[in-house]
Each structure stands twice: as structure tokens, then as C-alpha cells.
Amino acid sequence: MNRSGAATFQHHQGLHLGNRLLRRREVELKTGKSRAAIYAEIRAGTFPEPVPIGRNSVAWLEAEVDQWISDRLAERNRASAMRGARTSRLIQEIQP
């Protein structure tokens, strides 16, 4: 910790630490996903792995959850852009 009592940023194996740890309930609220859905996506490899913080406790790095959300938004935007391009082509094809 620094003099003000705030934890300083650290790096571990290329991972930027200093992110806030989110407990499962916070992850559920932030993502809108249920506990079961979160763990199903972890098993499928499509959601960030939790970090053990105690004997029976885990948490998620907020930055990883935020990145997961950002990735979902990017997927939506790509799909929307593709739909828009297809619609434009269809309109051009049917116009005289």
C-alpha cells in the first residue's frame, strides 16, 4: 500500500492487477446473468474464470467482467452492421 493507504497497481504475469474484485452477486447484477448461467458459461469457456479469494470464496476481476460486457456489445454492433448492409443491398435490388 502507498502512504495514503490505497493499494498500488501491480503486475503479475502480464496481468494488470489493481482491479476491483467482484463477488458473485455483483457479477450477477452487472451482467444480468443468473448464478447458473455464469457457471455454465465458465464451463463453456465463454466467461471469465473466478479468482479464489478464500477457502470457499471466489471473486471476479472487474476489468475482465467489463471486457466480457464490451465484447458482447461489439458482437451486437457487428451483427447490427451486417443486418444493415444486407437490408441496404436488398433495397437497392428491389428499387427500379
XYZ file of N, CA and C in Angstrom:
288
model
N 0.838 -1.186 0.000
C 0.000 0.000 0.000
C 0.879 1.244 0.000
N 0.352 2.300 -0.587
C 1.109 3.544 -0.561
C 0.777 4.322 0.705
N 1.363 5.505 0.860
C 1.178 6.269 2.100
C -0.273 6.612 2.387
N -1.069 6.811 1.357
C -2.469 7.178 1.575
C -3.318 5.977 1.973
N -2.724 4.792 1.943
C -3.460 3.588 2.309
C -4.090 2.894 1.118
N -3.997 3.496 -0.056
C -4.556 2.875 -1.258
C -3.572 1.852 -1.808
N -4.098 0.756 -2.276
C -3.240 -0.273 -2.861
C -2.650 0.248 -4.165
N -1.396 -0.058 -4.384
C -0.764 0.344 -5.638
C -1.021 -0.721 -6.684
N -0.944 -0.330 -7.961
C -1.132 -1.283 -9.049
C 0.072 -2.201 -9.120
N -0.174 -3.453 -9.377
C 0.891 -4.432 -9.518
C 0.664 -5.199 -10.810
N 1.713 -5.831 -11.298
C 1.599 -6.659 -12.492
C 2.007 -8.080 -12.125
N 1.251 -9.042 -12.604
C 1.535 -10.446 -12.344
C 1.381 -11.200 -13.650
N 2.466 -11.730 -14.166
C 2.472 -12.500 -15.407
C 1.732 -11.769 -16.521
N 2.003 -10.480 -16.667
C 1.404 -9.698 -17.735
C -0.013 -9.237 -17.445
N -0.585 -9.624 -16.318
C -1.938 -9.224 -15.962
C -1.866 -7.988 -15.093
N -2.609 -6.974 -15.453
C -2.626 -5.737 -14.678
C -3.519 -5.948 -13.460
N -2.910 -5.957 -12.290
C -3.689 -6.106 -11.066
C -3.945 -4.729 -10.474
N -4.868 -4.633 -9.590
C -5.269 -3.371 -9.025
C -6.744 -3.165 -9.327
N -7.303 -4.109 -10.092
C -8.728 -4.085 -10.393
C -9.509 -4.445 -9.143
N -10.702 -3.967 -9.086
C -11.598 -4.310 -8.002
C -12.067 -5.756 -8.176
N -12.181 -6.481 -7.093
C -12.718 -7.841 -7.127
C -14.223 -7.778 -6.901
N -14.971 -8.471 -7.746
C -16.425 -8.516 -7.631
C -16.848 -9.881 -7.115
N -17.710 -9.879 -6.132
C -18.284 -11.136 -5.667
C -19.397 -11.550 -6.627
N -19.851 -12.795 -6.513
C -20.796 -13.339 -7.478
C -22.057 -12.482 -7.627
N -22.602 -12.018 -6.539
C -23.842 -11.220 -6.614
C -23.623 -9.956 -7.445
N -22.461 -9.321 -7.273
C -22.160 -8.127 -8.064
C -22.036 -8.478 -9.546
N -21.445 -9.637 -9.833
C -21.308 -10.079 -11.224
C -22.696 -10.336 -11.815
N -23.572 -10.956 -11.036
C -24.940 -11.194 -11.495
C -25.637 -9.874 -11.821
N -25.511 -8.901 -10.927
C -26.152 -7.605 -11.143
C -25.555 -6.873 -12.342
N -24.251 -6.950 -12.484
C -23.566 -6.228 -13.560
C -23.876 -6.832 -14.926
N -24.002 -8.158 -15.003
C -24.198 -8.827 -16.292
C -25.653 -9.165 -16.582
N -26.482 -9.196 -15.550
C -27.867 -9.617 -15.741
C -28.013 -11.126 -15.846
N -26.944 -11.853 -15.554
C -26.957 -13.314 -15.652
C -27.199 -13.935 -14.277
N -27.815 -15.102 -14.290
C -28.027 -15.843 -13.047
C -26.749 -16.577 -12.657
N -26.725 -17.059 -11.426
C -25.582 -17.846 -10.951
C -25.345 -19.035 -11.871
N -26.423 -19.762 -12.185
C -26.292 -20.949 -13.036
C -25.749 -20.586 -14.418
N -26.219 -19.491 -14.982
C -25.757 -19.073 -16.316
C -24.286 -18.678 -16.286
N -23.869 -18.006 -15.224
C -22.460 -17.610 -15.098
C -21.574 -18.851 -15.074
N -21.919 -19.814 -14.224
C -21.087 -21.012 -14.117
C -21.157 -21.876 -15.380
N -22.300 -21.885 -16.056
C -22.397 -22.625 -17.325
C -21.471 -22.003 -18.367
N -21.422 -20.673 -18.418
C -20.543 -20.005 -19.385
C -19.072 -20.181 -19.017
N -18.775 -20.250 -17.724
C -17.387 -20.520 -17.312
C -16.982 -21.903 -17.815
N -17.862 -22.897 -17.612
C -17.569 -24.257 -18.086
C -17.413 -24.296 -19.605
N -18.181 -23.471 -20.302
C -18.108 -23.423 -21.773
C -16.910 -22.615 -22.263
N -16.242 -21.932 -21.344
C -15.088 -21.125 -21.725
C -15.448 -19.777 -22.315
N -16.670 -19.315 -22.064
C -17.118 -18.049 -22.639
C -17.315 -16.944 -21.611
N -16.897 -17.183 -20.380
C -16.998 -16.174 -19.318
C -15.718 -16.239 -18.494
N -15.268 -15.106 -17.965
C -14.016 -15.104 -17.189
C -14.057 -16.062 -15.999
N -12.928 -16.685 -15.755
C -12.779 -17.577 -14.599
C -12.727 -16.745 -13.318
N -13.315 -17.239 -12.237
C -13.189 -16.530 -10.963
C -11.801 -16.730 -10.357
N -11.485 -15.868 -9.417
C -10.214 -15.912 -8.691
C -10.506 -16.403 -7.274
N -9.845 -17.448 -6.806
C -10.064 -17.877 -5.423
C -9.580 -16.792 -4.460
N -10.416 -16.443 -3.495
C -10.017 -15.431 -2.509
C -10.086 -15.967 -1.086
N -10.465 -17.193 -0.947
C -10.544 -17.822 0.364
C -10.843 -19.296 0.182
N -10.997 -19.971 1.288
C -11.222 -21.416 1.235
C -12.445 -21.780 0.391
N -13.539 -21.072 0.582
C -14.775 -21.345 -0.163
C -15.304 -20.100 -0.858
N -14.418 -19.195 -1.206
C -14.842 -17.922 -1.787
C -14.103 -17.636 -3.082
N -14.838 -17.077 -4.022
C -14.233 -16.637 -5.276
C -14.740 -15.240 -5.602
N -14.016 -14.594 -6.498
C -14.419 -13.279 -6.990
C -13.932 -13.165 -8.425
N -14.407 -12.158 -9.113
C -14.002 -11.914 -10.496
C -13.336 -10.557 -10.571
N -12.326 -10.456 -11.443
C -11.709 -9.156 -11.682
C -12.704 -8.307 -12.459
N -12.976 -7.127 -11.946
C -13.964 -6.253 -12.578
C -13.586 -5.948 -14.028
N -12.298 -5.747 -14.290
C -11.860 -5.436 -15.654
C -12.189 -6.576 -16.613
N -12.085 -7.825 -16.155
C -12.407 -8.960 -17.021
C -13.906 -9.045 -17.291
N -14.710 -8.766 -16.275
C -16.165 -8.756 -16.463
C -16.549 -7.608 -17.397
N -15.936 -6.443 -17.191
C -16.196 -5.303 -18.077
C -15.807 -5.625 -19.514
N -14.695 -6.325 -19.706
C -14.269 -6.706 -21.052
C -15.258 -7.683 -21.670
N -15.772 -8.606 -20.879
C -16.773 -9.553 -21.365
C -18.008 -8.793 -21.854
N -18.445 -7.803 -21.071
C -19.593 -6.981 -21.469
C -19.273 -6.226 -22.758
N -18.096 -5.636 -22.815
C -17.668 -4.899 -24.006
C -17.646 -5.801 -25.239
N -17.182 -7.028 -25.068
C -17.160 -7.987 -26.179
C -18.573 -8.303 -26.666
N -19.538 -8.431 -25.747
C -20.928 -8.690 -26.137
C -21.474 -7.509 -26.937
N -21.152 -6.284 -26.499
C -21.611 -5.094 -27.224
C -21.006 -5.038 -28.620
N -19.729 -5.379 -28.730
C -19.068 -5.380 -30.039
C -19.713 -6.409 -30.962
N -20.055 -7.586 -30.430
C -20.731 -8.611 -31.232
C -22.079 -8.103 -31.720
N -22.817 -7.454 -30.830
C -24.120 -6.907 -31.208
C -23.969 -5.867 -32.308
N -22.983 -4.989 -32.159
C -22.779 -3.935 -33.147
C -22.370 -4.505 -34.502
N -21.516 -5.534 -34.499
C -21.126 -6.175 -35.763
C -22.338 -6.816 -36.432
N -23.149 -7.515 -35.649
C -24.339 -8.173 -36.200
C -25.313 -7.131 -36.742
N -25.472 -6.041 -36.021
C -26.366 -4.971 -36.457
C -25.870 -4.345 -37.754
N -24.567 -4.124 -37.856
C -23.992 -3.539 -39.071
C -24.182 -4.482 -40.254
N -24.024 -5.774 -40.019
C -24.209 -6.748 -41.099
C -25.662 -6.770 -41.557
N -26.600 -6.704 -40.607
C -28.021 -6.668 -40.973
C -28.321 -5.416 -41.776
N -27.745 -4.296 -41.359
C -27.955 -3.041 -42.073
C -27.424 -3.099 -43.489
N -26.274 -3.704 -43.675
C -25.684 -3.829 -45.010
C -26.544 -4.730 -45.893
N -27.047 -5.830 -45.335
C -27.916 -6.730 -46.108
C -29.204 -6.025 -46.502
N -29.774 -5.265 -45.566
C -31.006 -4.536 -45.847
C -30.781 -3.524 -46.959
N -29.661 -2.820 -46.913
C -29.344 -1.839 -47.957
C -29.236 -2.506 -49.320
N -28.579 -3.660 -49.377
C -28.450 -4.381 -50.649
C -29.809 -4.824 -51.169
N -30.659 -5.318 -50.270
C -31.993 -5.757 -50.687
C -32.806 -4.593 -51.227
N -32.723 -3.458 -50.556
C -33.457 -2.272 -51.007
C -32.963 -1.849 -52.383
N -31.660 -1.862 -52.583
C -31.093 -1.486 -53.880
C -31.535 -2.454 -54.972
N -31.653 -3.730 -54.642
C -32.053 -4.729 -55.630
C -33.502 -4.568 -56.060
N -34.378 -4.154 -55.140
C -35.797 -4.062 -55.490
C -36.182 -2.696 -56.040
N -35.347 -1.699 -55.882
C -35.654 -0.375 -56.424
C -35.358 -0.355 -57.918
N -36.263 0.290 -58.696
C -36.038 0.363 -60.146
C -34.871 1.250 -60.506
